[in-house]
CSV table of C-alpha atoms and ligand atoms in Angstrom, one decimal:
chain,number,residue,atom,x,y,z
A,4,MET,CA,-60.0,-43.7,-54.8
A,5,ILE,CA,-60.0,-46.8,-56.8
A,6,ASN,CA,-60.5,-49.0,-53.7
A,7,GLU,CA,-60.6,-48.9,-50.0
A,8,ARG,CA,-57.0,-49.7,-49.3
A,9,PRO,CA,-54.6,-46.8,-48.4
A,10,LEU,CA,-52.9,-45.0,-51.3
A,11,LEU,CA,-49.6,-46.9,-50.5
A,12,ALA,CA,-46.9,-48.3,-52.6
A,13,GLY,CA,-43.1,-48.4,-52.3
A,14,VAL,CA,-39.7,-49.6,-53.6
A,15,CYS,CA,-37.8,-52.3,-52.3
A,16,GLY,CA,-34.0,-52.9,-52.6
A,17,PHE,CA,-30.8,-53.4,-50.8
A,18,PRO,CA,-29.4,-50.8,-50.8
A,19,ILE,CA,-32.2,-48.3,-51.4
A,20,ALA,CA,-31.0,-44.9,-50.2
A,21,GLN,CA,-30.0,-43.9,-53.7
A,22,SER,CA,-33.3,-44.6,-55.4
A,23,ARG,CA,-34.9,-41.6,-57.1
A,24,SER,CA,-38.4,-43.3,-57.2
A,25,PRO,CA,-39.7,-41.7,-54.0
A,26,MET,CA,-39.0,-38.3,-55.5
A,27,LEU,CA,-40.6,-39.2,-58.8
A,28,PHE,CA,-43.9,-40.5,-57.1
A,29,ALA,CA,-43.9,-37.5,-54.8
A,30,HIS,CA,-43.9,-35.4,-57.9
A,31,TRP,CA,-46.9,-37.2,-59.5
A,32,PHE,CA,-48.7,-37.2,-56.2
A,33,ASP,CA,-48.4,-33.4,-56.2
A,34,GLU,CA,-49.3,-33.1,-59.8
A,35,TYR,CA,-52.5,-35.1,-59.6
A,36,GLY,CA,-53.6,-34.1,-56.1
A,37,ILE,CA,-53.3,-37.7,-54.8
A,38,ASP,CA,-52.8,-38.1,-51.0
A,39,GLY,CA,-50.5,-41.0,-51.6
A,40,HIS,CA,-47.4,-42.4,-50.0
A,41,TYR,CA,-44.4,-44.2,-51.7
A,42,VAL,CA,-42.0,-45.6,-49.2
A,43,PRO,CA,-38.3,-46.7,-49.7
A,44,LEU,CA,-37.9,-50.1,-48.1
A,45,ARG,CA,-34.4,-51.5,-47.3
A,46,ILE,CA,-35.0,-55.2,-47.3
A,47,SER,CA,-32.3,-57.8,-47.5
A,48,ALA,CA,-32.5,-60.7,-50.0
A,49,GLU,CA,-33.1,-63.2,-47.2
A,50,ASP,CA,-36.0,-61.1,-45.8
A,51,PHE,CA,-37.7,-60.4,-49.2
A,52,ALA,CA,-40.2,-63.2,-49.3
A,53,SER,CA,-41.3,-63.0,-45.8
A,54,THR,CA,-41.8,-59.1,-46.0
A,55,ILE,CA,-44.2,-59.3,-48.9
A,56,PRO,CA,-47.2,-60.8,-47.0
A,57,VAL,CA,-46.6,-58.1,-44.2
A,58,LEU,CA,-46.9,-55.3,-46.8
A,59,ILE,CA,-50.0,-56.8,-48.3
A,60,ARG,CA,-51.6,-57.0,-45.0
A,61,ALA,CA,-50.6,-53.3,-44.2
A,62,GLY,CA,-52.5,-52.3,-47.3
A,63,PHE,CA,-49.8,-51.7,-49.9
A,64,ARG,CA,-51.1,-51.8,-53.4
A,65,GLY,CA,-47.8,-52.8,-54.8
A,66,LEU,CA,-44.1,-52.4,-55.0
A,67,ASN,CA,-41.2,-51.6,-57.3
A,68,VAL,CA,-38.3,-53.9,-56.7
A,69,THR,CA,-34.8,-53.4,-57.5
A,70,ILE,CA,-31.3,-55.1,-57.0
A,71,PRO,CA,-31.2,-57.8,-55.6
A,72,HIS,CA,-34.9,-58.8,-55.6
A,73,LYS,CA,-35.9,-58.8,-59.3
A,74,GLN,CA,-35.8,-62.6,-59.7
A,75,ALA,CA,-37.3,-63.2,-56.4
A,76,ALA,CA,-40.2,-61.0,-57.2
A,77,LEU,CA,-41.0,-62.9,-60.3
A,78,ALA,CA,-40.7,-66.2,-58.3
A,79,ILE,CA,-43.3,-65.1,-55.6
A,80,ALA,CA,-46.0,-63.8,-58.1
A,81,ASP,CA,-49.1,-65.8,-58.9
A,82,GLN,CA,-49.2,-64.4,-62.5
A,83,ALA,CA,-46.7,-62.5,-64.6
A,84,SER,CA,-46.7,-60.4,-67.7
A,85,GLU,CA,-45.3,-61.8,-70.9
A,86,ALA,CA,-42.3,-59.3,-70.5
A,87,ALA,CA,-41.5,-60.4,-67.0
A,88,ARG,CA,-41.6,-64.1,-68.0
A,89,ALA,CA,-39.4,-63.4,-71.1
A,90,ILE,CA,-36.8,-61.4,-69.2
A,91,GLY,CA,-36.9,-63.8,-66.2
A,92,ALA,CA,-37.2,-61.0,-63.7
A,93,ALA,CA,-39.8,-58.4,-62.3
A,94,ASN,CA,-39.5,-54.8,-61.2
A,95,THR,CA,-43.1,-54.1,-60.5
A,96,LEU,CA,-45.5,-56.0,-58.3
A,97,ILE,CA,-49.2,-55.4,-58.2
A,98,PHE,CA,-51.0,-56.6,-55.0
A,99,HIS,CA,-54.6,-57.4,-56.1
A,100,GLU,CA,-57.5,-57.0,-53.6
A,101,ASP,CA,-58.2,-60.8,-53.8
A,102,GLY,CA,-54.5,-61.4,-52.6
A,103,ALA,CA,-53.1,-62.4,-55.9
A,104,ILE,CA,-49.6,-61.1,-56.8
A,105,GLU,CA,-49.1,-59.9,-60.3
A,106,ALA,CA,-45.4,-59.4,-61.7
A,107,ASP,CA,-44.5,-57.1,-64.5
A,108,ASN,CA,-41.1,-56.0,-65.9
A,109,THR,CA,-41.4,-52.4,-67.1
A,110,ASP,CA,-37.7,-51.8,-67.8
A,111,ALA,CA,-38.2,-53.0,-71.4
A,112,PHE,CA,-41.1,-50.6,-71.8
A,113,GLY,CA,-39.1,-47.7,-70.2
A,114,PHE,CA,-36.2,-48.5,-72.4
A,115,LEU,CA,-38.1,-48.6,-75.7
A,116,VAL,CA,-40.3,-45.6,-75.0
A,117,ASN,CA,-37.3,-43.6,-74.0
A,118,LEU,CA,-35.3,-44.6,-77.1
A,119,ARG,CA,-38.2,-43.8,-79.5
A,120,GLU,CA,-38.8,-40.5,-77.9
A,121,GLY,CA,-35.1,-39.5,-77.9
A,122,ALA,CA,-34.4,-40.9,-81.3
A,123,PRO,CA,-37.5,-41.1,-83.3
A,124,GLU,CA,-35.5,-41.7,-86.5
A,125,TRP,CA,-34.2,-45.1,-85.1
A,126,VAL,CA,-36.0,-48.1,-86.8
A,127,SER,CA,-35.3,-51.5,-85.6
A,128,GLU,CA,-34.7,-53.0,-89.1
A,129,ALA,CA,-31.9,-50.4,-89.7
A,130,GLY,CA,-29.2,-52.6,-88.7
A,131,PRO,CA,-27.6,-54.5,-85.9
A,132,ALA,CA,-27.8,-53.3,-82.3
A,133,VAL,CA,-24.9,-53.6,-80.0
A,134,LEU,CA,-25.5,-54.3,-76.2
A,135,LEU,CA,-22.7,-53.7,-73.8
A,136,GLY,CA,-23.4,-55.6,-70.7
A,137,ALA,CA,-25.4,-58.8,-69.7
A,138,GLY,CA,-26.9,-57.9,-66.4
A,139,GLY,CA,-30.6,-57.4,-65.5
A,140,ALA,CA,-31.0,-54.2,-67.5
A,141,ALA,CA,-29.3,-55.9,-70.6
A,142,ARG,CA,-31.9,-58.8,-70.4
A,143,ALA,CA,-34.7,-56.2,-70.6
A,144,ALA,CA,-33.1,-54.4,-73.6
A,145,ALA,CA,-32.4,-57.6,-75.4
A,146,HIS,CA,-36.0,-58.7,-75.1
A,147,ILE,CA,-37.5,-55.6,-76.3
A,148,LEU,CA,-35.0,-55.1,-79.2
A,149,LEU,CA,-35.5,-58.6,-80.4
A,150,GLU,CA,-39.2,-58.3,-80.1
A,151,GLU,CA,-39.1,-55.0,-82.1
A,152,GLY,CA,-37.2,-56.8,-84.8
A,153,VAL,CA,-33.6,-55.9,-84.8
A,154,PRO,CA,-31.9,-58.1,-87.4
A,155,GLU,CA,-29.0,-58.9,-85.1
A,156,LEU,CA,-28.1,-58.3,-81.5
A,157,ARG,CA,-24.3,-58.2,-80.6
A,158,ILE,CA,-23.8,-58.7,-77.0
A,159,THR,CA,-20.4,-57.9,-75.4
A,160,ASN,CA,-19.8,-58.4,-71.7
A,161,ARG,CA,-16.8,-58.5,-69.4
A,162,THR,CA,-17.9,-61.9,-68.2
A,163,ARG,CA,-18.4,-63.8,-71.4
A,164,GLU,CA,-20.5,-66.6,-69.8
A,165,LYS,CA,-23.2,-64.1,-68.9
A,166,ALA,CA,-23.4,-63.1,-72.5
A,167,GLU,CA,-23.6,-66.7,-73.6
A,168,GLU,CA,-26.5,-67.3,-71.1
A,169,LEU,CA,-28.3,-64.4,-72.8
A,170,ALA,CA,-27.5,-65.8,-76.3
A,171,HIS,CA,-28.8,-69.2,-75.1
A,172,HIS,CA,-32.0,-67.6,-73.7
A,173,PHE,CA,-32.8,-65.2,-76.6
A,174,GLY,CA,-31.9,-67.3,-79.6
A,175,ASP,CA,-30.1,-67.2,-82.9
A,176,ARG,CA,-30.3,-63.5,-83.7
A,177,VAL,CA,-27.8,-62.9,-80.7
A,178,THR,CA,-24.1,-63.0,-81.4
A,179,ILE,CA,-21.4,-62.6,-78.7
A,180,ILE,CA,-18.4,-60.4,-79.1
A,181,ASP,CA,-15.4,-60.7,-76.9
A,182,TRP,CA,-15.2,-57.8,-74.3
A,183,GLU,CA,-11.7,-57.0,-75.7
A,184,ASP,CA,-13.2,-56.6,-79.2
A,185,ARG,CA,-16.2,-54.5,-78.3
A,186,SER,CA,-15.1,-51.3,-80.3
A,187,ASP,CA,-14.9,-53.5,-83.4
A,188,ALA,CA,-18.5,-54.7,-82.8
A,189,LEU,CA,-19.8,-51.3,-83.7
A,190,ALA,CA,-19.1,-51.7,-87.4
A,191,ASN,CA,-22.4,-51.0,-89.3
A,192,ALA,CA,-24.4,-51.0,-86.0
A,193,ALA,CA,-27.6,-48.9,-86.1
A,194,LEU,CA,-27.8,-48.7,-82.3
A,195,ILE,CA,-25.4,-48.8,-79.4
A,196,VAL,CA,-26.6,-49.4,-75.9
A,197,ASN,CA,-24.6,-49.2,-72.7
A,198,SER,CA,-26.2,-51.4,-70.1
A,199,THR,CA,-23.2,-51.8,-67.9
A,200,SER,CA,-22.7,-49.7,-64.8
A,201,LEU,CA,-19.6,-48.2,-66.3
A,202,GLY,CA,-19.8,-44.5,-66.6
A,203,MET,CA,-21.9,-44.2,-63.5
A,204,VAL,CA,-20.7,-41.7,-60.8
A,205,GLY,CA,-18.2,-43.5,-58.7
A,206,LYS,CA,-17.4,-46.1,-61.4
A,207,PRO,CA,-14.8,-46.1,-64.2
A,208,ALA,CA,-15.8,-44.7,-67.5
A,209,LEU,CA,-16.8,-47.1,-70.4
A,210,ASP,CA,-13.6,-47.5,-72.4
A,211,LEU,CA,-15.2,-47.8,-76.0
A,212,SER,CA,-13.8,-46.3,-79.2
A,213,LEU,CA,-16.6,-45.0,-81.4
A,214,ASP,CA,-14.3,-45.0,-84.5
A,215,ALA,CA,-16.2,-47.8,-86.2
A,216,ALA,CA,-19.7,-46.4,-85.4
A,217,PRO,CA,-21.5,-45.4,-88.6
A,218,ARG,CA,-22.6,-41.8,-88.9
A,219,GLY,CA,-26.3,-42.6,-88.4
A,220,ALA,CA,-25.9,-44.7,-85.4
A,221,VAL,CA,-27.9,-43.9,-82.3
A,222,VAL,CA,-26.0,-44.2,-78.9
A,223,THR,CA,-28.0,-44.7,-75.7
A,224,ASP,CA,-26.8,-45.1,-72.2
A,225,MET,CA,-28.9,-46.6,-69.3
A,226,VAL,CA,-26.8,-44.7,-66.8
A,227,TYR,CA,-28.4,-41.5,-65.8
A,228,ASN,CA,-26.1,-40.2,-63.2
A,229,PRO,CA,-24.4,-38.3,-64.6
A,230,LEU,CA,-26.9,-37.5,-67.3
A,231,THR,CA,-24.1,-37.0,-70.0
A,232,THR,CA,-21.8,-40.0,-69.6
A,233,SER,CA,-18.4,-39.9,-71.3
A,234,LEU,CA,-19.8,-42.4,-73.8
A,235,LEU,CA,-22.6,-39.9,-74.7
A,236,ALA,CA,-20.2,-36.9,-74.7
A,237,GLU,CA,-18.0,-38.7,-77.1
A,238,ALA,CA,-20.9,-39.7,-79.3
A,239,LYS,CA,-22.2,-36.0,-79.3
A,240,ALA,CA,-18.7,-34.8,-80.2
A,241,ARG,CA,-19.0,-37.1,-83.3
A,242,SER,CA,-22.4,-35.7,-84.1
A,243,LEU,CA,-24.1,-39.1,-83.4
A,244,LYS,CA,-27.6,-39.1,-82.0
A,245,THR,CA,-27.7,-39.8,-78.2
A,246,VAL,CA,-30.3,-40.7,-75.7
A,247,ASP,CA,-29.6,-40.5,-72.0
A,248,GLY,CA,-31.0,-43.0,-69.4
A,249,LEU,CA,-33.2,-40.7,-67.4
A,250,GLY,CA,-36.2,-41.2,-69.6
A,251,MET,CA,-36.0,-44.9,-69.1
A,252,LEU,CA,-36.2,-44.5,-65.3
A,253,LEU,CA,-39.2,-42.1,-65.6
A,254,HIS,CA,-41.1,-44.3,-68.1
A,255,GLN,CA,-40.5,-47.5,-66.3
A,256,ALA,CA,-42.3,-46.2,-63.3
A,257,ARG,CA,-45.5,-45.3,-65.2
A,258,PRO,CA,-47.2,-48.8,-65.3
A,259,GLY,CA,-46.9,-49.2,-61.6
A,260,PHE,CA,-48.3,-45.7,-60.9
A,261,ARG,CA,-51.3,-46.5,-63.2
A,262,ALA,CA,-52.1,-49.9,-61.6
A,263,TRP,CA,-51.8,-48.6,-58.1
A,264,PHE,CA,-53.2,-45.0,-58.3
A,265,GLY,CA,-55.5,-45.3,-61.3
A,266,ARG,CA,-53.8,-42.8,-63.6
A,267,ASP,CA,-51.1,-42.9,-66.4
A,268,PRO,CA,-48.8,-40.2,-65.3
A,269,ASP,CA,-47.2,-37.7,-67.7
A,270,ILE,CA,-43.4,-37.3,-68.2
A,271,THR,CA,-42.9,-33.6,-68.5
A,272,PRO,CA,-39.9,-31.3,-68.7
A,273,ALA,CA,-40.6,-30.2,-65.1
A,274,LEU,CA,-40.4,-33.8,-63.9
A,275,ARG,CA,-37.2,-34.3,-65.8
A,276,ALA,CA,-35.7,-31.3,-64.1
A,277,ARG,CA,-36.8,-32.4,-60.8
A,278,ILE,CA,-35.4,-36.0,-61.0
A,279,ALA,CA,-32.2,-35.2,-63.0
A,280,PRO,CA,-29.0,-35.5,-61.0
B,321,NAP,P1,-26.1,-55.7,-63.1
B,321,NAP,O1,-27.2,-56.8,-63.3
B,321,NAP,O2,-25.4,-55.6,-61.8
B,321,NAP,O3,-25.1,-55.7,-64.3
B,321,NAP,C1,-24.0,-54.9,-64.4
B,321,NAP,C2,-23.3,-55.0,-65.7
B,321,NAP,O4,-22.2,-54.1,-65.7
B,321,NAP,C3,-22.8,-56.4,-66.1
B,321,NAP,O5,-22.9,-56.6,-67.4
B,321,NAP,C4,-21.4,-56.3,-65.5
B,321,NAP,O6,-20.4,-57.3,-66.2
B,321,NAP,C5,-21.1,-54.8,-66.0
B,321,NAP,N1,-19.9,-54.3,-65.3
B,321,NAP,C6,-19.9,-53.9,-64.0
B,321,NAP,N2,-18.6,-53.4,-63.7
B,321,NAP,C7,-17.9,-53.5,-64.9
B,321,NAP,C8,-16.5,-53.3,-65.1
B,321,NAP,N3,-15.6,-52.8,-64.2
B,321,NAP,N4,-16.0,-53.5,-66.3
B,321,NAP,C9,-16.9,-54.1,-67.3
B,321,NAP,N5,-18.2,-54.4,-67.0
B,321,NAP,C10,-18.7,-54.1,-65.8
B,321,NAP,O7,-26.9,-54.3,-63.1
B,321,NAP,P2,-28.2,-53.9,-64.0
B,321,NAP,O8,-29.5,-53.9,-63.2
B,321,NAP,O9,-28.0,-54.6,-65.3
B,321,NAP,O10,-27.9,-52.3,-64.3
B,321,NAP,C11,-26.8,-51.9,-65.2
B,321,NAP,C12,-26.7,-50.4,-65.3
B,321,NAP,O11,-28.0,-49.9,-65.8
B,321,NAP,C13,-26.6,-49.6,-63.9
B,321,NAP,O12,-25.8,-48.5,-64.1
B,321,NAP,C14,-28.1,-49.2,-63.7
B,321,NAP,O13,-28.1,-48.0,-62.9
B,321,NAP,C15,-28.5,-49.0,-65.1
B,321,NAP,N6,-30.0,-49.1,-65.1
B,321,NAP,C16,-30.6,-48.0,-65.5
B,321,NAP,C17,-32.0,-48.0,-65.6
B,321,NAP,C18,-32.8,-46.8,-66.0
B,321,NAP,O14,-34.0,-46.7,-65.7
B,321,NAP,N7,-32.1,-45.8,-66.6
B,321,NAP,C19,-32.7,-49.2,-65.3
B,321,NAP,C20,-32.0,-50.4,-65.0
B,321,NAP,C21,-30.6,-50.2,-64.9
B,321,NAP,P3,-20.1,-58.6,-65.5
B,321,NAP,O15,-21.3,-59.4,-66.0
B,321,NAP,O16,-18.8,-59.0,-66.1
B,321,NAP,O17,-20.0,-58.4,-64.0
């Protein structure tokens, strides 16, 4: 026990029923013999700020937050990591014993570790990265890819204004490609990232031709349900290296677990098998 508070944390979103995080934390509690609890909390946007002090009083050590609370989570924090500030959103809150709230964004970390693990041959300097999407997950990927040193980040998004916001925020290595021209954006790309929700179960597939993708390009999808999206299936058929989105989900949870329960948990094949859709 790292302090006297209950071994208690949770994930807060609206909706929340689809979250795999409780299963993930249950696995780690079993694995490390921790008598902990990780609770899914369905909290609306209007109730978010007033719920946090209640959770702190109830002894929560922290919280993962998901849509629609990621910006509000950053706003209520007393201190924030460099990643959370740069991304403009937080997915992990740490409630310190003195009452201070610390915000972190671990999506960027999860994205990068998953990419490096799945495609160790990828080096950031190899060439432009193409980012499909300009939502919250795209912001995390843009931050870490630029920090890692990609020479150019091509962002393409259905709603062009959101891509322009990202370009404005992240600076002059970002170029914007019209959504209609997304397939052409792949020419000489070293990395192709889907951060849209297209390809997810219940959503249309991502319509993207990989004809222009170079032979050595790495293709990664943040969608993890299904594990092999049509984008990844098409990339595999062309013998491109692919990285699915499940590892990002697993790795992004590690910093919270470490902060709340005192141990950096392992990502094992058994865990992947338990959490995979
Ligand atoms: P978000 O902020 O709601 O962004 C959604 C993105 O998808 C936007 O760029 C949106 O474009 C685009 N999009 C949605 N429907 C579209 C359509 N019909 N045609 C074209 N573009 C469409 O969501 P997010 O948090 O960034 O998450 C995006 C995806 O990443 C989700 O599938 C989520 O599950 C996944 N994700 C995975 C992990 C992980 O750990 N593996 C972590 C975070 C997110 P507009 O701007 O035009 O609406």
